[in-house]
Coordinates of C-alpha atoms in Angstrom, one line a residue:
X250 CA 12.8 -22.0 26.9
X251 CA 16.6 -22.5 26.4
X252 CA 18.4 -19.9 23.9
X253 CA 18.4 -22.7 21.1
X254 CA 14.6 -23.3 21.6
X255 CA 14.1 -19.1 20.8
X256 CA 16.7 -19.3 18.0
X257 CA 14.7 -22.2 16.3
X258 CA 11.2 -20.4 16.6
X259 CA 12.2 -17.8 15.2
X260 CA 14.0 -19.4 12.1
X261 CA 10.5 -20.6 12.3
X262 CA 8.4 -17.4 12.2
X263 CA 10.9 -16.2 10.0
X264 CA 10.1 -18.7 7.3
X265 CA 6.7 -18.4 7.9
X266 CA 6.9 -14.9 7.3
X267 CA 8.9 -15.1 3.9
X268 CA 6.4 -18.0 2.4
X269 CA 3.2 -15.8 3.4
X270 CA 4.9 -12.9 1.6
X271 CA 5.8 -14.9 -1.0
X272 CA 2.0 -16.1 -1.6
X273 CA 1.2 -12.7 -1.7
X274 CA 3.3 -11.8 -4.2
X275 CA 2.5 -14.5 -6.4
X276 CA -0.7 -13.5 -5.9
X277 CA -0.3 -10.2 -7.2
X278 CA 1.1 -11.2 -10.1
X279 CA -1.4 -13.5 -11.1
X280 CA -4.0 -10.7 -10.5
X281 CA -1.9 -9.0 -13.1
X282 CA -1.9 -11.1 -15.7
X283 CA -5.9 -11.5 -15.1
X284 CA -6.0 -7.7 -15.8
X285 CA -4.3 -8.1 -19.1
X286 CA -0.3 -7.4 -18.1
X287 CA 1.5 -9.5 -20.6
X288 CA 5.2 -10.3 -18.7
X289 CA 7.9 -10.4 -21.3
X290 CA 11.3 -9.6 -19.0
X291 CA 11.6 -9.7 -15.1
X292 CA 14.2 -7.5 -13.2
X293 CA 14.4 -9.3 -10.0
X294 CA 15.1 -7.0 -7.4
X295 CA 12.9 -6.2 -4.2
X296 CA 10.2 -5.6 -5.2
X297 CA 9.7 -7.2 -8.8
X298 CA 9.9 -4.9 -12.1
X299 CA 7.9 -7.1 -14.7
X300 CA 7.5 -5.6 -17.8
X301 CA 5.4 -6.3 -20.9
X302 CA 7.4 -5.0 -24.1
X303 CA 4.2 -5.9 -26.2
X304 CA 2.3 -3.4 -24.4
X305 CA 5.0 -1.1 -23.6
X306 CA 3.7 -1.2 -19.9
X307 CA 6.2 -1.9 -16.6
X308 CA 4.5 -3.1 -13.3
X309 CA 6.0 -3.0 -9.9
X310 CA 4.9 -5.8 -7.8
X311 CA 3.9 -5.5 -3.9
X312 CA 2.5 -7.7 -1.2
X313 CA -0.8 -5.5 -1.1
X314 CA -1.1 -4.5 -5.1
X315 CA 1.2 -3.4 -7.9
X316 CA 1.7 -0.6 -9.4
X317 CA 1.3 -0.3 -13.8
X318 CA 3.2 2.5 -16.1
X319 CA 3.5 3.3 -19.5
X320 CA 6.4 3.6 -20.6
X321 CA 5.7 6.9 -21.7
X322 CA 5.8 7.5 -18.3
X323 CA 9.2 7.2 -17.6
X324 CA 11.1 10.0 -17.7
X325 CA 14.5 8.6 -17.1
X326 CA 16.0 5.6 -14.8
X327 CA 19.2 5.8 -11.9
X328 CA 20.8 4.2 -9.5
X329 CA 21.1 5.4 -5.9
X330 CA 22.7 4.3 -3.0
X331 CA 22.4 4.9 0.8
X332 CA 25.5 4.6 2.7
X333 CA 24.7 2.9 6.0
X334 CA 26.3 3.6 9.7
X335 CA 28.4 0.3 8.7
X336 CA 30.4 -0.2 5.6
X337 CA 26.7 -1.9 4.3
X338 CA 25.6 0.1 1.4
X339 CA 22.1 -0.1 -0.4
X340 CA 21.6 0.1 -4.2
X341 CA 18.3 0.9 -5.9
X342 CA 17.2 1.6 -9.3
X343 CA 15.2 4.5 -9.1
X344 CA 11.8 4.2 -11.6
X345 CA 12.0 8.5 -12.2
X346 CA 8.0 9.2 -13.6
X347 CA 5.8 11.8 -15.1
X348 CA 3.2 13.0 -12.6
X349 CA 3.6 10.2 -10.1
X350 CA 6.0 9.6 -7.0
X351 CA 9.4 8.0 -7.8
X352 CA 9.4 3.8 -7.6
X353 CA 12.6 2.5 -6.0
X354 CA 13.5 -1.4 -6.7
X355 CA 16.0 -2.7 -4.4
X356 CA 19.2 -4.7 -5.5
X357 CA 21.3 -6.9 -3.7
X358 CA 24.8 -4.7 -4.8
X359 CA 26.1 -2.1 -7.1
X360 CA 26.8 -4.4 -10.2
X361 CA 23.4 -5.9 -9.6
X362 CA 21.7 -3.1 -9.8
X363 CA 23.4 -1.4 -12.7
X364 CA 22.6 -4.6 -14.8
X365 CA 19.2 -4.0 -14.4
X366 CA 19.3 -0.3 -15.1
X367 CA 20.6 -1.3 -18.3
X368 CA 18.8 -3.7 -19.3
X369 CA 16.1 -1.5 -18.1
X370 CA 16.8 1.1 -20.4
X371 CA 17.2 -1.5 -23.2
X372 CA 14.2 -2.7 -23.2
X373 CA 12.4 0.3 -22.8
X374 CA 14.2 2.8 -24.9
X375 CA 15.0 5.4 -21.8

């Protein structure tokens, strides 16, 4: 096989890869709903923050399962950043809870990120 030929397989695999994620996701989410999560507002960052303002309830979506908090809680919300060996840096707001491990949705930049820590803290009154 020529360089081209490995180049276009795995573009291929690649999107292969991202659909089957994607099913899972959605997948998740509808298993969500089925247990009752209403979604009111969506921070879309990796993974996705839903949350249901009605039930004052925020779930974290994942490939294998989400993740469901009251929004009592949350303690507080931040963004942090990881500087990378190259000038690429990271952003993440960082879920900070009471009596479970911190939750860490990715964002594509800085001002993406702090967009959603505000509105974060908007609609949940941290």
């Amino acid at each position: 096989m020529g360089s081209t030929q490995w180049i276009i397989l795995a573009f291929i695999i690649m999107a292969g890869l991202g659909y089957w994620n994607y099913q899972r996701m959605d997948g998740q989410r509808k298993a969500l709903q089925t247990a009752g999560f209403q979604i009111s507002d969506e921070l879309k960052g990796n993974p996705p923050l839903l949350i249901s303002a009605s039930q004052r309830q925020i779930a974290v979506l994942n490939p294998s399962g989400y993740q469901r908090f009251s929004f009592d809680q949350l303690q507080g919300a931040e963004v942090r950043s990881d500087s990378l060996a190259t000038t690429d840096t990271r952003f993440r707001v960082a879920l900070i809870l009471d009596g479970e491990a911190d939750v860490e949705i990715g964002f594509e930049n800085e001002p993406r990120a702090d967009i959603a820590l505000k509105q974060l803290r908007r609609l949940t009154g941290h």
